[in-house]
Coordinates of C-alpha atoms in Angstrom, one line a residue:
X1 CA -2.6 130.9 74.2
X2 CA 1.0 130.7 73.1
X3 CA 2.0 132.5 76.3
X4 CA 0.0 130.0 78.4
X5 CA 1.7 127.0 76.8
X6 CA 5.1 128.5 77.4
X7 CA 4.3 128.4 81.1
X8 CA 4.6 124.6 81.0
X9 CA 7.9 122.8 81.1
X10 CA 8.9 119.2 80.5
X11 CA 11.2 117.6 83.1
X12 CA 13.9 115.4 81.6
X13 CA 14.6 113.2 84.5
X14 CA 14.1 109.4 84.6
X15 CA 10.7 107.9 83.9
X16 CA 8.1 108.7 86.5
X17 CA 7.3 105.1 87.2
X18 CA 8.3 101.8 85.4
X19 CA 6.1 100.9 82.5
X20 CA 3.0 99.0 83.5
X21 CA 3.3 95.2 82.9
X22 CA 0.7 95.4 80.1
X23 CA -0.7 98.3 78.1
X24 CA -3.2 99.7 80.6
X25 CA -6.5 101.5 79.9
X26 CA -10.1 101.5 81.2
X27 CA -8.9 100.0 84.5
X28 CA -8.9 101.4 88.0
X29 CA -6.3 102.2 90.6
X30 CA -5.7 103.6 94.1
X31 CA -2.8 104.6 96.3
X32 CA -2.2 103.8 100.0
X33 CA 0.9 104.7 102.0
X34 CA 2.9 105.4 98.8
X35 CA 2.0 102.1 97.3
X36 CA 0.1 102.2 94.0
X37 CA -2.4 99.6 93.0
X38 CA -3.8 99.2 89.5
X39 CA -5.9 96.5 87.8
X40 CA -8.7 95.4 85.5
X41 CA -9.5 97.2 82.2
X42 CA -7.1 96.0 79.5
X43 CA -5.2 94.1 82.2
X44 CA -8.1 91.6 82.4
X45 CA -8.4 90.2 86.0
X46 CA -4.8 91.1 86.8
X47 CA -3.8 93.5 89.6
X48 CA -0.4 94.9 90.3
X49 CA 1.2 97.0 93.0
X50 CA 4.3 99.3 93.1
X51 CA 6.1 100.8 96.1
X52 CA 6.9 104.3 95.0
X53 CA 9.5 104.7 97.8
X54 CA 11.4 101.6 96.9
X55 CA 15.0 102.0 95.6
X56 CA 14.3 99.5 92.9
X57 CA 10.7 100.3 91.7
X58 CA 8.9 97.5 90.1
X59 CA 5.4 96.2 89.5
X60 CA 4.4 93.1 91.5
X61 CA 1.5 90.9 90.5
X62 CA -1.2 90.4 93.0
X63 CA -4.0 87.8 93.4
X64 CA -6.3 87.9 90.4
X65 CA -9.6 89.7 90.7
X66 CA -12.3 87.0 91.2
X67 CA -15.2 88.8 89.5
X68 CA -13.9 88.4 85.9
X69 CA -12.5 91.0 83.6
X70 CA -14.0 94.5 84.1
X71 CA -13.8 97.9 82.5
X72 CA -14.9 101.1 84.1
X73 CA -14.8 99.8 87.7
X74 CA -13.7 102.2 90.4
X75 CA -11.7 101.6 93.5
X76 CA -10.8 103.2 96.9
X77 CA -8.7 102.5 99.9
X78 CA -10.5 102.7 103.3
X79 CA -8.8 101.5 106.6
X80 CA -6.1 99.5 104.8
X81 CA -8.4 97.6 102.5
X82 CA -9.0 98.1 98.8
X83 CA -12.6 98.2 97.6
X84 CA -13.6 97.8 94.0
X85 CA -17.0 99.0 92.8
X86 CA -19.0 97.6 89.8
X87 CA -17.7 97.9 86.3
X88 CA -18.7 96.4 82.9
X89 CA -18.0 92.8 82.1
X90 CA -19.5 89.5 81.0
X91 CA -22.0 87.7 83.2
X92 CA -22.2 83.9 83.7
X93 CA -24.1 83.7 80.4
X94 CA -21.5 85.6 78.5
X95 CA -23.6 88.7 78.1
X96 CA -22.0 92.2 78.6
X97 CA -23.6 93.9 81.6
X98 CA -23.1 96.5 84.2
X99 CA -22.4 95.2 87.7
X100 CA -23.4 96.7 91.0
X101 CA -21.3 94.5 93.3
X102 CA -18.4 95.3 95.7
X103 CA -15.2 93.3 96.1
X104 CA -12.6 93.8 98.9
X105 CA -8.9 93.2 98.7
X106 CA -6.8 92.7 101.8
X107 CA -3.1 93.6 101.1
X108 CA -1.9 91.8 104.2
X109 CA -3.2 88.4 103.0
X110 CA -3.2 89.1 99.2
X111 CA -6.8 87.9 99.0
X112 CA -10.1 89.0 97.6
X113 CA -13.6 88.5 98.9
X114 CA -16.9 89.5 97.2
X115 CA -19.1 91.3 99.7
X116 CA -22.7 90.5 100.2
X117 CA -23.5 94.1 99.3
X118 CA -25.1 95.6 96.1
X119 CA -25.5 99.2 95.2
X120 CA -29.1 100.2 94.4
X121 CA -28.1 100.9 90.8
X122 CA -25.4 99.8 88.4
X123 CA -21.9 101.2 88.6
X124 CA -20.2 101.9 85.3
X125 CA -18.9 105.3 84.1
X126 CA -19.4 106.3 87.8
X127 CA -16.9 108.1 90.0
X128 CA -15.9 107.1 93.6
X129 CA -14.2 109.2 96.3
X130 CA -13.7 108.8 100.0
X131 CA -14.9 111.2 102.7
X132 CA -14.9 110.6 106.4
X133 CA -14.3 106.9 106.2
X134 CA -17.0 106.2 103.6
X135 CA -16.9 105.7 99.9
X136 CA -19.2 107.9 97.8
X137 CA -20.4 107.0 94.3
X138 CA -22.2 109.2 91.8
X139 CA -22.7 109.4 88.0
X140 CA -22.7 106.5 85.6
X141 CA -24.9 104.9 83.0
X142 CA -28.4 103.5 83.6
X143 CA -28.0 99.8 84.2
X144 CA -31.3 98.7 82.6
X145 CA -30.8 100.8 79.4
X146 CA -27.1 99.8 79.0
X147 CA -27.8 96.1 79.7
X148 CA -30.7 96.1 77.3
X149 CA -28.5 97.6 74.5
X150 CA -26.0 94.7 74.8
X151 CA -28.8 92.1 75.0
X152 CA -30.1 93.4 71.7
X153 CA -26.7 93.4 70.1
X154 CA -26.2 89.8 71.3
X155 CA -29.5 88.7 69.8
X156 CA -28.6 90.5 66.5
X157 CA -25.5 88.3 66.2
X158 CA -23.7 89.2 62.9
X159 CA -26.7 90.7 61.3
X160 CA -25.3 94.1 60.3
X161 CA -28.6 95.5 59.3
X162 CA -30.1 94.7 62.7
X163 CA -27.0 96.1 64.4
X164 CA -27.2 99.4 62.6
X165 CA -30.9 99.6 63.6
X166 CA -30.0 98.9 67.2
X167 CA -27.3 101.5 67.3
X168 CA -29.5 104.1 65.7
X169 CA -32.2 103.4 68.2
X170 CA -29.8 103.5 71.1
X171 CA -28.0 106.7 70.2
X172 CA -30.9 108.7 68.8
X173 CA -32.3 110.0 72.1
X174 CA -32.0 113.1 74.1
X175 CA -29.6 113.2 77.0
X176 CA -32.3 113.1 79.7
X177 CA -33.7 109.9 78.2
X178 CA -30.6 107.9 79.2
X179 CA -31.2 108.5 82.9
X180 CA -27.6 108.7 83.9
X181 CA -27.2 108.5 87.6
X182 CA -27.5 111.9 89.4
X183 CA -27.8 110.4 92.9
X184 CA -25.0 110.4 95.4
X185 CA -24.7 107.1 97.2
X186 CA -22.6 106.4 100.3
X187 CA -21.0 103.0 101.2
X188 CA -20.1 102.3 104.8
X189 CA -17.4 99.6 104.9
X190 CA -18.1 98.9 108.6
X191 CA -21.7 97.8 107.8
X192 CA -21.4 97.2 104.1
X193 CA -24.6 99.2 103.6
X194 CA -25.5 101.7 100.9
X195 CA -27.3 104.9 101.7
X196 CA -28.8 107.8 99.9
X197 CA -26.5 110.9 100.4
X198 CA -28.1 113.4 98.1
X199 CA -28.5 114.2 94.4
X200 CA -27.3 116.6 91.8
X201 CA -29.7 119.5 91.0
X202 CA -28.6 119.2 87.4
X203 CA -27.9 115.9 85.7
X204 CA -25.8 112.8 85.9
X205 CA -22.6 112.2 83.9
X206 CA -20.5 109.2 82.9
X207 CA -16.8 109.1 82.6
X208 CA -16.2 112.3 84.6
X209 CA -12.9 113.1 86.2
X210 CA -13.0 113.3 90.0
X211 CA -10.7 114.7 92.7
X212 CA -11.3 115.7 96.3
X213 CA -9.5 117.6 99.0
X214 CA -10.8 118.1 102.5
X215 CA -14.5 118.8 102.4
X216 CA -14.7 119.5 98.6
X217 CA -14.9 117.2 95.6
X218 CA -14.9 118.2 92.0
X219 CA -16.6 116.3 89.1
X220 CA -15.2 117.5 85.8
X221 CA -16.7 117.0 82.3
X222 CA -17.8 113.5 81.3
X223 CA -20.6 112.2 79.0
X224 CA -24.1 113.8 79.1
X225 CA -25.2 110.8 77.0
X226 CA -23.4 108.2 74.9
X227 CA -21.2 110.1 72.4
X228 CA -22.0 113.5 73.8
X229 CA -19.7 115.1 76.4
X230 CA -20.4 118.1 78.7
X231 CA -18.0 120.9 79.6
X232 CA -19.6 121.2 83.0
X233 CA -17.8 121.3 86.3
X234 CA -19.6 120.4 89.5
X235 CA -18.4 121.0 93.1
X236 CA -19.6 119.0 96.1
X237 CA -19.1 120.9 99.3
X238 CA -19.4 118.9 102.5
X239 CA -18.5 121.8 104.8
X240 CA -20.4 121.7 108.0
X241 CA -21.9 118.3 107.1
X242 CA -24.4 120.1 104.9
X243 CA -23.8 119.0 101.4
X244 CA -24.0 121.7 98.8
X245 CA -23.8 121.3 95.0
X246 CA -22.1 124.2 93.1
X247 CA -21.6 124.6 89.4
X248 CA -18.3 126.2 88.4
X249 CA -17.3 127.7 85.1
X250 CA -17.0 125.2 82.3
X251 CA -13.8 123.8 80.9
X252 CA -12.9 122.1 77.5
X253 CA -15.6 124.1 75.9
X254 CA -17.7 123.7 73.9
X255 CA -17.6 120.0 73.4
X256 CA -16.1 118.8 76.7
X257 CA -14.3 115.5 77.1
X258 CA -14.7 112.2 79.0
X259 CA -12.0 110.1 80.6
X260 CA -9.9 113.1 81.6
X261 CA -7.5 113.3 84.6
X262 CA -7.9 115.5 87.7
X263 CA -5.7 116.3 90.6
X264 CA -4.3 118.9 92.9
X265 CA -0.8 120.3 93.2
X266 CA 0.1 123.0 95.7
X267 CA -3.7 123.8 96.1
X268 CA -4.0 124.2 92.3
X269 CA -6.9 122.2 90.8
X270 CA -5.7 120.5 87.6
X271 CA -7.7 119.0 84.7
X272 CA -5.9 117.3 81.8
X273 CA -6.5 115.2 78.7
X274 CA -9.7 113.4 78.0
X275 CA -11.4 112.3 74.7
X276 CA -14.4 113.6 72.8
X277 CA -16.0 114.4 69.5
X278 CA -15.4 117.9 68.1
X279 CA -18.7 119.2 66.7
X280 CA -21.0 116.9 68.6
X281 CA -22.3 119.7 70.9
X282 CA -23.2 121.8 67.9
X283 CA -24.9 118.8 66.3
X284 CA -26.9 118.2 69.4
X285 CA -28.0 121.8 69.8
X286 CA -29.1 121.7 66.2
X287 CA -31.5 118.8 66.9
X288 CA -29.3 115.8 66.0
X289 CA -29.5 113.4 68.9
X290 CA -27.0 111.0 67.4
X291 CA -24.6 113.8 67.9
X292 CA -21.3 112.0 67.3
X293 CA -22.4 110.1 64.2
X294 CA -19.7 110.2 61.6
X295 CA -17.3 112.2 63.9
X296 CA -13.8 111.0 64.8
X297 CA -12.8 110.7 68.5
X298 CA -10.1 113.2 69.4
X299 CA -7.7 113.1 72.4
X300 CA -6.9 116.3 74.2
X301 CA -3.4 117.4 75.2
X302 CA -4.7 120.4 77.2
X303 CA -3.8 121.0 80.8
X304 CA -6.1 123.5 82.6
X305 CA -5.7 125.1 86.0
X306 CA -8.5 126.5 88.1
X307 CA -7.2 130.0 89.1
X308 CA -9.0 133.0 90.5
X309 CA -12.4 131.6 89.8
X310 CA -11.8 130.6 86.2
X311 CA -10.0 128.0 84.1
X312 CA -6.8 128.8 82.3
X313 CA -5.1 126.6 79.8
X314 CA -1.6 126.4 81.3
X315 CA 0.2 123.6 79.5
X316 CA 0.0 120.5 77.3
X317 CA 0.6 116.8 77.6
X318 CA 3.2 115.4 75.1
X319 CA 0.3 113.5 73.5
X320 CA -3.5 113.4 74.0
X321 CA -4.7 110.6 76.3
X322 CA -7.7 109.5 78.2
X323 CA -9.1 106.6 80.3
X324 CA -6.1 106.0 82.5
X325 CA -5.8 106.3 86.2
X326 CA -5.5 109.6 88.2
X327 CA -3.8 109.4 91.6
X328 CA -2.5 112.0 94.1
X329 CA 1.3 111.5 94.6
X330 CA 4.1 113.8 95.7
X331 CA 1.8 116.8 95.8
X332 CA 1.1 116.2 92.1
X333 CA -1.3 114.6 89.7
X334 CA 0.0 111.1 88.7
X335 CA -1.5 109.6 85.5
X336 CA -0.9 105.9 84.9
X337 CA -1.6 104.4 81.5
X338 CA -4.6 105.4 79.4
X339 CA -5.3 105.3 75.7
X340 CA -4.1 107.6 72.8
X341 CA -5.3 108.1 69.3
X342 CA -7.0 105.1 67.8
X343 CA -7.7 103.7 71.3
X344 CA -4.2 102.4 71.7
X345 CA -3.4 101.5 75.3
X346 CA -0.1 102.8 76.8
X347 CA 2.3 101.7 79.5
X348 CA 3.8 104.9 80.7
X349 CA 3.0 107.4 83.4
X350 CA 2.9 111.2 83.6
X351 CA 3.4 113.5 86.6
X352 CA 1.9 117.0 86.5
X353 CA 3.1 119.5 89.1
X354 CA 2.2 123.1 89.7
X355 CA 4.2 125.8 91.5
X356 CA 3.4 129.5 91.3
X357 CA 0.9 128.7 88.5
X358 CA 3.7 127.1 86.4
X359 CA 3.0 123.6 85.2
X360 CA 5.7 121.0 85.0
X361 CA 5.1 117.8 83.1
X362 CA 7.3 114.8 83.7
X363 CA 7.1 111.8 81.5

């Protein structure tokens, strides 16, 4: 392991990007023509953009998101427009809920519109990627179960006994009883219609990292149920318009992480960071469904590369982090924001590059 870590180097140049205007975690982001867009999460309804090619790089505030503050939304650029999918926020009655709506942002007019389009299931903890002009969504929590949990908490008010009972009831189930989404949905922006595009032969996850290149997309780790991660890696192969699901060797074993970061640099598949509960997998396998009860959330510094059909630990982040934004930039993995130990939101960015299986980390 020491040898693998020595393969990584830390670049000492100027900061990758200027600090985000606010500490930024649990939001979403996308990149289009070298301009980065980030918003929601700890930024509330705010959105910002940054031209990465500008001589004087700075974040510029955009029109506020009209759907209220959201966490765990996803976003994607298609044909010059930014689409934002779902997320978790407050409804008109002030209750926390999962949304299944779609908003579109037009960069030319700096304006938002809510589309008359709803996914057939809630979108939170899901992933989104673009292939052949369509957005694809998979994974995420079950809308009915998640919304019901927060309805119960709202009714409990400040009754700690009732809250403890609700939490025990919510977390003390097997993974399959949470019905995480294992369907693959496609969204066609030209018709604003959702379609069935397939389903995983295994199980759905929440908070997975996603990256795609050409006809292949990878879903890495994530939650198998609330508080329990998986070390699984799934590959979706669209080659020949005949979707195939493959399962690759696991990573971050045995416990796995959620909220990690994934990207590609010089054809090397990268997986970094994430958060999880060490010992939760063993607890679950020993029959304890509330597997993370009493465990402290830990944040991974590991950087893994997929090489010759297996994962190699090939470097480390300067500090563990999770739940930021992963974007492709300069043939590298760009990480913006995230949270570190204790859930603290950060404002910096990290760039991970790979050349000849050597990892370079620029802070």
